[in-house]
mmCIF file of C-alpha atoms and ligand atoms in Angstrom:
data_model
loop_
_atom_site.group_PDB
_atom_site.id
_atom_site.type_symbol
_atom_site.label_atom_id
_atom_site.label_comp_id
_atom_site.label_asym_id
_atom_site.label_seq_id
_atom_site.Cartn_x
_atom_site.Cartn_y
_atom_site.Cartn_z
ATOM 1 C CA UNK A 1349 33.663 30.510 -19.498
ATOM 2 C CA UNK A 1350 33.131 30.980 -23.322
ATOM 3 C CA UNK A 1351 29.480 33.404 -22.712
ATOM 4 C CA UNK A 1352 31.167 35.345 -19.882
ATOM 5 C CA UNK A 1353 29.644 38.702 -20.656
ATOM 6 C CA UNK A 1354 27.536 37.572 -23.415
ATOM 7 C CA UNK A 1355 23.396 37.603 -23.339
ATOM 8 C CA UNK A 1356 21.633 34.913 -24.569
ATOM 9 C CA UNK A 1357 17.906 34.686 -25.509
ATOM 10 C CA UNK A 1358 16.059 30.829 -25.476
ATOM 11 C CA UNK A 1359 13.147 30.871 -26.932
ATOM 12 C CA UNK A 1360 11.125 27.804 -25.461
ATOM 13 C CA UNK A 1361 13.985 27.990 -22.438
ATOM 14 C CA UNK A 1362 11.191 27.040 -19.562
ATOM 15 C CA UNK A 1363 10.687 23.483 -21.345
ATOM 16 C CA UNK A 1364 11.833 20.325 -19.538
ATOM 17 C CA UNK A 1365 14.233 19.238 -22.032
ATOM 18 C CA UNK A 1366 16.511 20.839 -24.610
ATOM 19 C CA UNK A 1367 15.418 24.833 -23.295
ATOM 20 C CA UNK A 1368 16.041 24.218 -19.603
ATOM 21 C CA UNK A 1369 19.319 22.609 -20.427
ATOM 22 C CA UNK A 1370 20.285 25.631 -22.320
ATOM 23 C CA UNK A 1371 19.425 27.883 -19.911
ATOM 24 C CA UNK A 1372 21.493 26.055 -17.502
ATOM 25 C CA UNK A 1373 24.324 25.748 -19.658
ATOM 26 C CA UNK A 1374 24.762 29.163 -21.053
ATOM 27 C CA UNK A 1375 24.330 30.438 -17.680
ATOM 28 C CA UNK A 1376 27.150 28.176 -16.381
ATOM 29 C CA UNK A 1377 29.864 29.405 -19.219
ATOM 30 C CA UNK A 1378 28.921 32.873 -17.786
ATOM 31 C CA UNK A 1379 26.018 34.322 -19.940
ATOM 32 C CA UNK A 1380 23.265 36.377 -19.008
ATOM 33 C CA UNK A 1381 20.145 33.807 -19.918
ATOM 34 C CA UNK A 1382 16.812 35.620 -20.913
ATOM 35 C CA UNK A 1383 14.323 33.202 -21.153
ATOM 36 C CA UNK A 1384 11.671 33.419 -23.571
ATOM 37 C CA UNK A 1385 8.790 30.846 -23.067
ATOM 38 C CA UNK A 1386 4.864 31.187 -23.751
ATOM 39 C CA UNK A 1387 4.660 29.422 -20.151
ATOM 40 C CA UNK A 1388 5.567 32.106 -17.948
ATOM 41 C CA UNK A 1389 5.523 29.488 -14.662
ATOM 42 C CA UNK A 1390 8.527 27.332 -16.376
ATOM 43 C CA UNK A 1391 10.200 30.345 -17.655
ATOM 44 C CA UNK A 1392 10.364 31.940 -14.139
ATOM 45 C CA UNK A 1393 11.690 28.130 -12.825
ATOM 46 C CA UNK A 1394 14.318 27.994 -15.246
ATOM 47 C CA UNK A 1395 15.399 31.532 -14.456
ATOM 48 C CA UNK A 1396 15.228 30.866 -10.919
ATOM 49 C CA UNK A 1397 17.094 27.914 -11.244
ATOM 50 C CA UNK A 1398 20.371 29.850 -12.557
ATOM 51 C CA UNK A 1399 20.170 32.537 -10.209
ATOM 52 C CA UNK A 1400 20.413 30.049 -7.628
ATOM 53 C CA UNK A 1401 23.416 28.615 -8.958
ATOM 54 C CA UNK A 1402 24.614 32.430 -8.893
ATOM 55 C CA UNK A 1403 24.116 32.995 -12.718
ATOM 56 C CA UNK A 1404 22.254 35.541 -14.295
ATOM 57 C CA UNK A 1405 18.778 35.029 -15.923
ATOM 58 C CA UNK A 1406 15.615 36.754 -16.696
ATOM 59 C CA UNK A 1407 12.302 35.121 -17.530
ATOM 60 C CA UNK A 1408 10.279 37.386 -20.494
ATOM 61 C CA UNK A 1409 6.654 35.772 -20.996
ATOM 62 C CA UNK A 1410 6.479 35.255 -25.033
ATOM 63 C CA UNK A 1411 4.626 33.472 -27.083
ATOM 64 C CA UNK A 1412 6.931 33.498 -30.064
ATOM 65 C CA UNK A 1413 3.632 33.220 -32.642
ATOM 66 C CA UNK A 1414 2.631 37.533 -31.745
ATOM 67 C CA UNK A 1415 4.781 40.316 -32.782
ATOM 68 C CA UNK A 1416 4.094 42.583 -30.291
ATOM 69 C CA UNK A 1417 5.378 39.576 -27.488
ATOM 70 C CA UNK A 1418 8.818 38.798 -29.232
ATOM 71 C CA UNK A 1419 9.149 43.307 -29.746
ATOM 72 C CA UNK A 1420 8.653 43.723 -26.175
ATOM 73 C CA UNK A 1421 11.272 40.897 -25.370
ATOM 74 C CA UNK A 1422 14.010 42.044 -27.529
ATOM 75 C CA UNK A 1423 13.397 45.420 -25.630
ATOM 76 C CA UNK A 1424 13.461 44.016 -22.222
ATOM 77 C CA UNK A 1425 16.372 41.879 -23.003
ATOM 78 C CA UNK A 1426 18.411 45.044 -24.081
ATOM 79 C CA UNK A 1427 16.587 47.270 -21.545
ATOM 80 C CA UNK A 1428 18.204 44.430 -18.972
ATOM 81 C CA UNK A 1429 21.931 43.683 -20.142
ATOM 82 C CA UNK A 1430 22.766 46.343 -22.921
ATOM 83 C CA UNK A 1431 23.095 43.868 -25.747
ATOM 84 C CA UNK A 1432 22.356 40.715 -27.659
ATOM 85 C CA UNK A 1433 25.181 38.211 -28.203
ATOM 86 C CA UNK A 1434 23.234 34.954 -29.075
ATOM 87 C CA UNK A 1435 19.640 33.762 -29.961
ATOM 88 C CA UNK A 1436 18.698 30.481 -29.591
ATOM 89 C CA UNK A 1437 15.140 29.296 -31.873
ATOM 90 C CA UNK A 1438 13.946 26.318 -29.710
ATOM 91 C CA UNK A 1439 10.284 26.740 -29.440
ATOM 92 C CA UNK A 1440 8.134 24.301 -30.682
ATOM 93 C CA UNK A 1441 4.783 22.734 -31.345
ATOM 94 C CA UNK A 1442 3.664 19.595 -33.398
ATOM 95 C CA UNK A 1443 0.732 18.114 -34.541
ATOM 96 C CA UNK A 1444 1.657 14.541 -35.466
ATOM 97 C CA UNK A 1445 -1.269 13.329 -37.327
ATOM 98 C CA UNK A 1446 -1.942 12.121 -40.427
ATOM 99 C CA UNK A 1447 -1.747 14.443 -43.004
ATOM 100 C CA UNK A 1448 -5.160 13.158 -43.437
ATOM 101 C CA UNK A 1449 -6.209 14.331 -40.463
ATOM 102 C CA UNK A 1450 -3.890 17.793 -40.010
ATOM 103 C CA UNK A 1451 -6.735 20.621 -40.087
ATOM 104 C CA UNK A 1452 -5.175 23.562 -41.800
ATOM 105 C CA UNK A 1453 -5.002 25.512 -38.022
ATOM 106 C CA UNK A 1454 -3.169 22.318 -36.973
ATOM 107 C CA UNK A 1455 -0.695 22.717 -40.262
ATOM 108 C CA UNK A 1456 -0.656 26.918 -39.367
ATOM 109 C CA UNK A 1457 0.145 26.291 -35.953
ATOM 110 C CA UNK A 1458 3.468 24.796 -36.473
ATOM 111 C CA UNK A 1459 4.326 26.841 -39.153
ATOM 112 C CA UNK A 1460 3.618 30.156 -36.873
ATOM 113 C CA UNK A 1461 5.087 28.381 -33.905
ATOM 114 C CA UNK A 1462 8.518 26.767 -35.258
ATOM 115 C CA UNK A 1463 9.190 28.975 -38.330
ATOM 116 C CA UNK A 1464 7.726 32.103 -38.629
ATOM 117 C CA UNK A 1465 8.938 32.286 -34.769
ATOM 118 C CA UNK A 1466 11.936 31.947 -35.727
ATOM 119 C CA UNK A 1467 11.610 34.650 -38.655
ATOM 120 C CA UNK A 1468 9.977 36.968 -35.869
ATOM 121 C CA UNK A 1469 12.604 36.584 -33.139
ATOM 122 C CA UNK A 1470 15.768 36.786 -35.740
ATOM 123 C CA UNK A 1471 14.662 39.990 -37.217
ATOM 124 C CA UNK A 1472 13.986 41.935 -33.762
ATOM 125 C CA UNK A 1473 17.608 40.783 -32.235
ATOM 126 C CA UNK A 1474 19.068 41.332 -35.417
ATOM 127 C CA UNK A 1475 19.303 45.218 -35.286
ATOM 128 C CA UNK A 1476 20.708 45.270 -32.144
ATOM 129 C CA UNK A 1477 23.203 42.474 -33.529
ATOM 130 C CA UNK A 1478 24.292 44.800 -36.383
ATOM 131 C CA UNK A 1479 24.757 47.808 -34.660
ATOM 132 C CA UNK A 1480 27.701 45.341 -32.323
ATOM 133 C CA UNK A 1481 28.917 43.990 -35.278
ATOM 134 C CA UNK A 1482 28.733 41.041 -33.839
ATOM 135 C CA UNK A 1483 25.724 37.787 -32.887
ATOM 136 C CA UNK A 1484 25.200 34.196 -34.072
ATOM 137 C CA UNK A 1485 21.706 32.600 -34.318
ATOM 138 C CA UNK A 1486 21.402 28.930 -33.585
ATOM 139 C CA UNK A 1487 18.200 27.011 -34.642
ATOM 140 C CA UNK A 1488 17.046 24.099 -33.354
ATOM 141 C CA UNK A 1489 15.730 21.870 -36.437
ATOM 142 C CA UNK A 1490 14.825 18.293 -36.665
ATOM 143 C CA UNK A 1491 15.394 15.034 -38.936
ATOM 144 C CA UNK A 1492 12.047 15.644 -39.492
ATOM 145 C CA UNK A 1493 12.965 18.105 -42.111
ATOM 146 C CA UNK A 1494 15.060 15.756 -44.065
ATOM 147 C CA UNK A 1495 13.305 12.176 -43.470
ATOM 148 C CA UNK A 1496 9.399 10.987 -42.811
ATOM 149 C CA UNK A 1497 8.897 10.701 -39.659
ATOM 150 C CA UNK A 1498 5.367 11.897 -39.672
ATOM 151 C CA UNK A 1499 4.316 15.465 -38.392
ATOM 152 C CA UNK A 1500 4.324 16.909 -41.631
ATOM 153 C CA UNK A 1501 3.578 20.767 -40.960
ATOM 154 C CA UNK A 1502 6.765 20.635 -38.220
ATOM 155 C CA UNK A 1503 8.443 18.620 -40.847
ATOM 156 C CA UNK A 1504 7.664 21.077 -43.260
ATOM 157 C CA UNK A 1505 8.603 24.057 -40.775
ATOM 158 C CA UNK A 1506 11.620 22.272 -39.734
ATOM 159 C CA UNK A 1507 12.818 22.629 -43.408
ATOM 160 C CA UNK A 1508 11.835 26.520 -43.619
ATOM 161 C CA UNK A 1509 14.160 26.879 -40.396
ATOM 162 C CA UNK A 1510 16.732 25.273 -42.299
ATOM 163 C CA UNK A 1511 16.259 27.673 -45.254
ATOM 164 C CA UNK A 1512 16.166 30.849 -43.443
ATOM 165 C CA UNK A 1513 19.454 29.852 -41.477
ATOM 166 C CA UNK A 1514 20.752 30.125 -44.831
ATOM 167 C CA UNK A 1515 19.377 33.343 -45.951
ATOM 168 C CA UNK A 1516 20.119 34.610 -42.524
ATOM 169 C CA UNK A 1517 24.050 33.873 -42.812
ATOM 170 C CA UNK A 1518 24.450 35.423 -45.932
ATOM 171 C CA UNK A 1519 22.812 38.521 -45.670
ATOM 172 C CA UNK A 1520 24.447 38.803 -42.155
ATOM 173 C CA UNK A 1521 27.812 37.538 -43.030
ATOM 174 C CA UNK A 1522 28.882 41.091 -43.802
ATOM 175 C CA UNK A 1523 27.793 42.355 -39.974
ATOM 176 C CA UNK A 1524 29.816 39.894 -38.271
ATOM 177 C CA UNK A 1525 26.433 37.564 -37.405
ATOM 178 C CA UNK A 1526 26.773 33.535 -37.819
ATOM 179 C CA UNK A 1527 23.564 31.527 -38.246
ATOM 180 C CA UNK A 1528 24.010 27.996 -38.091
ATOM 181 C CA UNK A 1529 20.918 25.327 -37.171
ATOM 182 C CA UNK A 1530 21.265 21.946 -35.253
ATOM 183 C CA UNK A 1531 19.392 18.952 -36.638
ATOM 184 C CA UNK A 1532 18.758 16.708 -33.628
ATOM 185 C CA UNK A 1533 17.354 12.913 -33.707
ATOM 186 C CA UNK A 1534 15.462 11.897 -30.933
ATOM 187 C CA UNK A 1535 16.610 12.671 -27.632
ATOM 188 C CA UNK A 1536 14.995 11.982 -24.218
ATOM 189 C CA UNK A 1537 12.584 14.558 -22.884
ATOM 190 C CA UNK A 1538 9.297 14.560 -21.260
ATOM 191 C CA UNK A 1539 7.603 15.117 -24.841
ATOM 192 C CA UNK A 1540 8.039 11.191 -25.443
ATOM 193 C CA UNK A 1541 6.241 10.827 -21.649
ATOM 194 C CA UNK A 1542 2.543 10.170 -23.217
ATOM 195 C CA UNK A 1543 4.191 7.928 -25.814
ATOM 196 C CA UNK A 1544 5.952 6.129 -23.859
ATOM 197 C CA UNK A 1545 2.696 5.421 -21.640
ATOM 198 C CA UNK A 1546 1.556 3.885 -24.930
ATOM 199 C CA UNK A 1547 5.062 1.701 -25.136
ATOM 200 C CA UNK A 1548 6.818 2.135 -22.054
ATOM 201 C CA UNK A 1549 9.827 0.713 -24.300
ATOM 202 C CA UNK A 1550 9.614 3.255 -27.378
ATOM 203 C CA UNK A 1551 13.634 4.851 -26.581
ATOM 204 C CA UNK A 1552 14.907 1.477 -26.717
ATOM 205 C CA UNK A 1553 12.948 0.436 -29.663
ATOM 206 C CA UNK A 1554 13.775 4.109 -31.351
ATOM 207 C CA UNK A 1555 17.280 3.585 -30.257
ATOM 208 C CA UNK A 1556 17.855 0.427 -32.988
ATOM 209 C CA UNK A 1557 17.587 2.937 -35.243
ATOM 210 C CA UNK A 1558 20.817 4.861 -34.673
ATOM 211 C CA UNK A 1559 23.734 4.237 -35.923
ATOM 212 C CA UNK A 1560 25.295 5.029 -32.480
ATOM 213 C CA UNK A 1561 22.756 2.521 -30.659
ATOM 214 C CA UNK A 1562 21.544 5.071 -28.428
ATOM 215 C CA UNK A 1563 18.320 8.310 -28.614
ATOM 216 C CA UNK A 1564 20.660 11.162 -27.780
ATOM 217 C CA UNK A 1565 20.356 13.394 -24.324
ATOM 218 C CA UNK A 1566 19.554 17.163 -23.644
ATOM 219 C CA UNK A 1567 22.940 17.848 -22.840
ATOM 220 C CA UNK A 1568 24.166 16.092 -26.416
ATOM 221 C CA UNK A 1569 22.516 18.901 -28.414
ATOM 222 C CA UNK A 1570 23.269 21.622 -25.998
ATOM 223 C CA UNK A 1571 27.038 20.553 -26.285
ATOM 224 C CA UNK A 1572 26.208 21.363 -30.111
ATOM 225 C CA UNK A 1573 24.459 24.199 -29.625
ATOM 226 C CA UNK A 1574 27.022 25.938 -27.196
ATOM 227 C CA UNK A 1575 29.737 24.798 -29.886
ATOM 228 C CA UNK A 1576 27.889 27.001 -32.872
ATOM 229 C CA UNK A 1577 27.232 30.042 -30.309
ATOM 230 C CA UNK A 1578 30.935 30.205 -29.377
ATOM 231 C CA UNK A 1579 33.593 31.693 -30.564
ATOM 232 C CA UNK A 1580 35.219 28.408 -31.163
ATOM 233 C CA UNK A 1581 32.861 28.272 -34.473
ATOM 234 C CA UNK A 1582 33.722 31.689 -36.006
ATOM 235 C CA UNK A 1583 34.370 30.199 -39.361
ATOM 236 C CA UNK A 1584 31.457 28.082 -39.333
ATOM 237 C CA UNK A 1585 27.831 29.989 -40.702
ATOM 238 C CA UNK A 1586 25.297 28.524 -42.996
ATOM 239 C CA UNK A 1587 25.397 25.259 -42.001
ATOM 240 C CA UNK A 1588 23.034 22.288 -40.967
ATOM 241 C CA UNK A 1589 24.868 20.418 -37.931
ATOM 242 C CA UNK A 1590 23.207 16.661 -37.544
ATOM 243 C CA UNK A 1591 23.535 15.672 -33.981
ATOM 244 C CA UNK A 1592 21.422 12.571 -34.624
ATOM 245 C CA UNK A 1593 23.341 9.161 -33.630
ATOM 246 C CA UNK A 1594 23.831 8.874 -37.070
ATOM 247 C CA UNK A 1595 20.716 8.764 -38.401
ATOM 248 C CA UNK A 1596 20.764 10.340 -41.344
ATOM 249 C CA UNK A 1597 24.073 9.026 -42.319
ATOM 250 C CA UNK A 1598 21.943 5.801 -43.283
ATOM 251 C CA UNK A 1599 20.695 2.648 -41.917
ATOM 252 C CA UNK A 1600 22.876 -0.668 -41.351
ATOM 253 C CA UNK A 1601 19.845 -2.789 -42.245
ATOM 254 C CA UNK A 1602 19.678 -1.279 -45.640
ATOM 255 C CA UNK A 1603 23.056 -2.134 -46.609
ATOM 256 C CA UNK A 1604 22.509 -5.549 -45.612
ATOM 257 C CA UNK A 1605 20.229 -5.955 -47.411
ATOM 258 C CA UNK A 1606 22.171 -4.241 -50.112
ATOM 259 C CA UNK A 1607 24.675 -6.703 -49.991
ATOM 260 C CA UNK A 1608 23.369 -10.010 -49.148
ATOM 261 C CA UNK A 1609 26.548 -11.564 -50.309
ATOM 262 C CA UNK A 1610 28.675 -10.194 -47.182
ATOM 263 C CA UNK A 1611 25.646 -12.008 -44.659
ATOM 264 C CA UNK A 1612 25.681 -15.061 -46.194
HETATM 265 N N1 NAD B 369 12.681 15.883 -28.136
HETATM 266 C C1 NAD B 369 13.076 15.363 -29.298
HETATM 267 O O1 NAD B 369 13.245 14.139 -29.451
HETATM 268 C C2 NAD B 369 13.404 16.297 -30.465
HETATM 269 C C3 NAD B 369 13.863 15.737 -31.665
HETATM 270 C C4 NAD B 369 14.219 16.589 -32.726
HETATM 271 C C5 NAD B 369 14.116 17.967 -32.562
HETATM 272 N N2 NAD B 369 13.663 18.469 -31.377
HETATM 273 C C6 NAD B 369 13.610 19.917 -31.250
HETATM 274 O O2 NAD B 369 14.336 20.300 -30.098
HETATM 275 C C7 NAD B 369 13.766 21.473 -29.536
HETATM 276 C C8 NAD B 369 13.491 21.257 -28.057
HETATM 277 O O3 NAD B 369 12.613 20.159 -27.899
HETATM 278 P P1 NAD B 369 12.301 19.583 -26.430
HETATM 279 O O4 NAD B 369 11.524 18.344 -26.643
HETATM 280 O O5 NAD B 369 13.550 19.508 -25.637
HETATM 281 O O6 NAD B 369 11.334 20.706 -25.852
HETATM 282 P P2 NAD B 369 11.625 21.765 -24.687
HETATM 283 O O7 NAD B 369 11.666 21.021 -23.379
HETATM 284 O O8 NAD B 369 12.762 22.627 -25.070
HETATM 285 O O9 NAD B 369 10.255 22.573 -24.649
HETATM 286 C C9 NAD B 369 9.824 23.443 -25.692
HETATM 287 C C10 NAD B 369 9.293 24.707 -25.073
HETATM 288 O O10 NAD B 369 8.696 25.490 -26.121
HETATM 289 C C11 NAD B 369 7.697 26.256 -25.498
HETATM 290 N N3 NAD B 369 6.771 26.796 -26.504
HETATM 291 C C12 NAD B 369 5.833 26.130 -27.210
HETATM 292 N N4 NAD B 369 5.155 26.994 -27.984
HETATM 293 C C13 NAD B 369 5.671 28.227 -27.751
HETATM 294 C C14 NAD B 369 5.384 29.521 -28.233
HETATM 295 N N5 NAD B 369 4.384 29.713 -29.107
HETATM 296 N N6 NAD B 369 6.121 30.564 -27.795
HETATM 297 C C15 NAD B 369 7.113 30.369 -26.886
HETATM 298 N N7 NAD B 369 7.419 29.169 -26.367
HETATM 299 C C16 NAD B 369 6.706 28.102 -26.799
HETATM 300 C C17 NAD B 369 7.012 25.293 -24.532
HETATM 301 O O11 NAD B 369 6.308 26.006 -23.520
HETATM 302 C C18 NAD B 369 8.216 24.517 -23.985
HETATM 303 O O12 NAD B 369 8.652 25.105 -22.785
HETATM 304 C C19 NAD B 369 12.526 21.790 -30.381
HETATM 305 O O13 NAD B 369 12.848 22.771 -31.333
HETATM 306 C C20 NAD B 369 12.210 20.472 -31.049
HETATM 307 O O14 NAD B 369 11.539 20.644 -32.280
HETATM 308 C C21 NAD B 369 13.296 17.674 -30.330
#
């Protein structure tokens, strides 16, 4: 029970993948789970769904891109439980044309959505973190921020995320706060579902790609994520955490091809 007594806010926590696993996680090692989603329907499932189990959630309807949504549920969470141990950034969008074809809104979209949500939600729990001398933010970044895979605004808010984890753990350091991000590689969730009705094999095909041989699983990233929020990670802030098969360790085909003479 490493979150017994400890509130947690996911942002995105109604989606299908990564949030909803999360939620159920956190609320199994004992924390209060307030979930924060734009789609109030799956935010009020995914609360359900823990206090059926017995836990303790709440669902807050927030769309992470307005300031006066993510205010109000930074109150409610502290108007709820008293506190605010641990805030997960999850929430995404992404537009994964061409840059070509990315209309500016597209490009502003992502940004708002992924990064400046981020920025939004970190500086209302913060505060409340401070005055307990105590909190650790964990966001959710992507490969994308380090490789092309395409996407480029999420890419390109990806690697903001990445930079103000950074700013956040310094400045925070000295109140006791940790913010660390995750950098995931694919994993299986129903955002690959109208892809995969294009190429019903795309995770096996994606899967060659990894080191490991596999696209990873909700619960491989929430493993992560639970590790950084815990007190098990206390000396750990500032840092990018790659929980990507390998990935972006580098590609076996490459160093074949590097060194012909050991595939002779
Ligand atoms: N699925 C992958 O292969 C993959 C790979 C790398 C990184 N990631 C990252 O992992 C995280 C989770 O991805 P997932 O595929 O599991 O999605 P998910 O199932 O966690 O769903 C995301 C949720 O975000 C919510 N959301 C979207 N816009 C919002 C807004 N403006 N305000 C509040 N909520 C909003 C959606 O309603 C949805 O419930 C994301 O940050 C994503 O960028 C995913």
């Amino acid at each position: 029970m490493r979150f017994a007594e400890r509130v947690v806010i996911v942002t995105g926590g109604g989606g299908s993948g990564l949030g909803r696993t999360l939620v159920r996680r956190f609320a199994a090692e004992g924390a209060a789970v307030v979930v924060a989603d734009r789609d109030e329907a799956a935010a009020c499932r995914a609360a359900a769904e823990v206090e059926e189990q017995g836990g303790r959630a709440l669902a807050v309807r927030t769309d992470v891109r307005s300031d006066e949504d993510v205010r109000s549920m930074a109150e409610a969470t502290r108007f709820a439980y008293g506190r605010i141990d641990v805030l997960v950034n999850n929430a995404f969008t992404s537009h994964p044309a061409s840059i070509l074809d990315t209309r500016v809104e597209d490009w502003n979209r992502d940004l708002d959505v992924v990064l400046t949500g981020a920025f939004r939600c970190s500086q209302q729990v913060l505060p409340t973190m401070i005055d307990q001398r105590r909190g650790v933010i964990v966001s959710v970044s992507s490969v994308n921020a380090h490789t092309h895979v395409g996407a480029a605004g999420y890419s390109a808010a990806k690697a903001g995320v990445e930079a103000l984890t950074r700013n956040l753990a310094v400045e925070f350091a000295p109140f006791g706060i940790r913010a660390n991000a995750l950098v995931p590689g694919t994993f299986r969730t129903d955002v690959w579902k109208d892809r995969e009705k294009i190429d019903p094999d795309l995770l096996d095909r994606l899967a060659t790609w990894y080191p490991l041989g596999q696209v990873g699983m909700p619960d491989d990233i929430a493993s992560a994520a639970l590790f950084l929020a815990s007190d098990e990670a206390s000396f750990i802030t500032g840092s990018l955490l790659p929980v990507d098969g390998g990935l972006l360790a580098g590609n076996p085909q490459f160093a074949r091809d590097v060194h012909p003479e050991n595939h002779r």
